Amino acid sequence: MNIQKAKQEIVNTLRAYLRKDPDGRYVFPAVRQRPILLMGPPGIGKTAIMQQVAGECGVGLVAYTMTHHTRQSAIGLPHIVKKSYGGQEFVATEYTLCEIIASIYETMEQTGCREGILFLDEINCVSETLAPTMLQLLQNKTFGNHRVPEGWVIVGAGNPSEYNKSAREFDVVTLDRVRRIDVEPDREAWLDYARAVGVHGAVVSYLTIKADRFYVMNQEEERQIFVTARGWEDLSELLKSYEKSGIPFGAEQAAQFLHHEETARDFAAYSELYRKYGSDYGVSELLAGRLSPEEYQEKTAMAAGGDFEERFTVVNLLLEQLQGDFRRYEREDHFVTRIHEILQQAGGVPEIFEAEEDVRVVSRLEEMRLSIKKNHLYEEKAVQEYLRGLFQGDVDRRAGLVAALHTSLERAFGWLEECFGEESPEMILFVGSLTRNSGAMDFIARHGCAPYLKYSQALLFREREAELQKACREAILAAEEN
């Protein structure tokens, strides 16, 4: 299973475990709420998806890396207490509330979320003294004497022993009490995620072209050779920062994240080429329609005559530019929608917005309120009319962004058709990438895009035709064998 499917499985599990009846009681029996155990190679995104799941489901998140813990921090410190049994007094040992359980209660107080995820990373790499406690947790949802609060789902993550010498195998008794999900590296799933969160275009483009470079994990004599999804994402952040600061980037910097000499050297060379193509093609000017007819034809001919790597790089340059535009549209749409909600709730006068977290929204509301005072408006009707005018400016700005993005999309389709043709691999890459992009799909669903509908339907037809032909070939072979 790839990491995105694993993420959806966790989302589905939360919804199932936390479903309540009309009286507010959990429907799923607590004794049957098996913890989830994610097992897979390091650096494929097991940790990264937990924040996404918590955000999507609106629940709290407490995350711990278990190799950092001792038995005392996991189950609490012992202390002596006196207890009476059958009229006799005895001295007994109890344990203080452990740090992990305490963190759950602190999170509930700070966030107001009574439900959440307790995420324990590297759960199968704990010390010998802590191993029994981890087994107890997975089997009984308790740390020592303290139970994980109701409404909190346990998710553990670990690496198989071939990737981590400290990893231990769980016994059958434990495995029979958890939901084990084996996660494997999946380039396509990661690329969809990378485009959505704004991973540097050079990284996305490089891995689109060179699938075998995405994930490497092997041992050469005494040297470990590895490249992971985590490494690519962290490298992306450094690359973006270096570019903004004008700092040179090369193979030495790439090798600090990509522990495979050939991949580091190859990507460093490609990132330089990506910048060069970005300058040569002037994608932002092309999509904005600011090229002269001569420049437009020159870039069309240049793309059509390029080799495989250049052609796919050009498509990824277009996608990177459009993805930035989709993110700007999402922010602007959220801004306008939130302003409208607050103005409606306040009856037209933006007086109460202390709980608003969006700094830009707060700034706009303060600006509106100040503007009302500057114009000496006191009557409610006059104030509401004035606010409608101010808000209309925000709506018009969003409409302008929508129109510009709509035109850019159509220009991109038109140019790709001129360069490569309607059924080219480049067009398939472009349409497929848009289809898997949630921001693009949200925009197209709301505002339409005739070229996308045309090419996506044609692509779907070709895929179905290929599946039908494959099924026919298999049926013929089976008949011949019989």
PDB file of C-alpha atoms in Angstrom, residues 18 61 67 151 171 225 240-241 250 291 296 305 308 360 365 394:
ATOM      1  CA  LEU A  18     -15.175   7.732  16.735  1.00  0.00           C
ATOM      2  CA  LEU A  61      -2.420  14.892  17.708  1.00  0.00           C
ATOM      3  CA  THR A  67      13.525   5.645  20.961  1.00  0.00           C
ATOM      4  CA  GLY A 151     -11.699   8.876  21.936  1.00  0.00           C
ATOM      5  CA  ASP A 171       5.080 -11.748  18.291  1.00  0.00           C
ATOM      6  CA  ILE A 225      23.448   4.149   0.212  1.00  0.00           C
ATOM      7  CA  LYS A 240      14.027  27.230  -2.488  1.00  0.00           C
ATOM      8  CA  SER A 241      15.796  29.129   0.281  1.00  0.00           C
ATOM      9  CA  GLY A 250      25.493  22.088  -6.409  1.00  0.00           C
ATOM     10  CA  LEU A 291       4.992  37.153 -25.556  1.00  0.00           C
ATOM     11  CA  TYR A 296       5.745  32.619 -29.054  1.00  0.00           C
ATOM     12  CA  GLY A 305      12.347  20.102 -31.264  1.00  0.00           C
ATOM     13  CA  PHE A 308      12.429  13.736 -24.131  1.00  0.00           C
ATOM     14  CA  ARG A 360      -4.909  38.812   6.702  1.00  0.00           C
ATOM     15  CA  LEU A 365     -11.583  43.797   9.167  1.00  0.00           C
ATOM     16  CA  ASP A 394     -12.502  41.981  -2.522  1.00  0.00           C
TER      17      ASP A 394
END
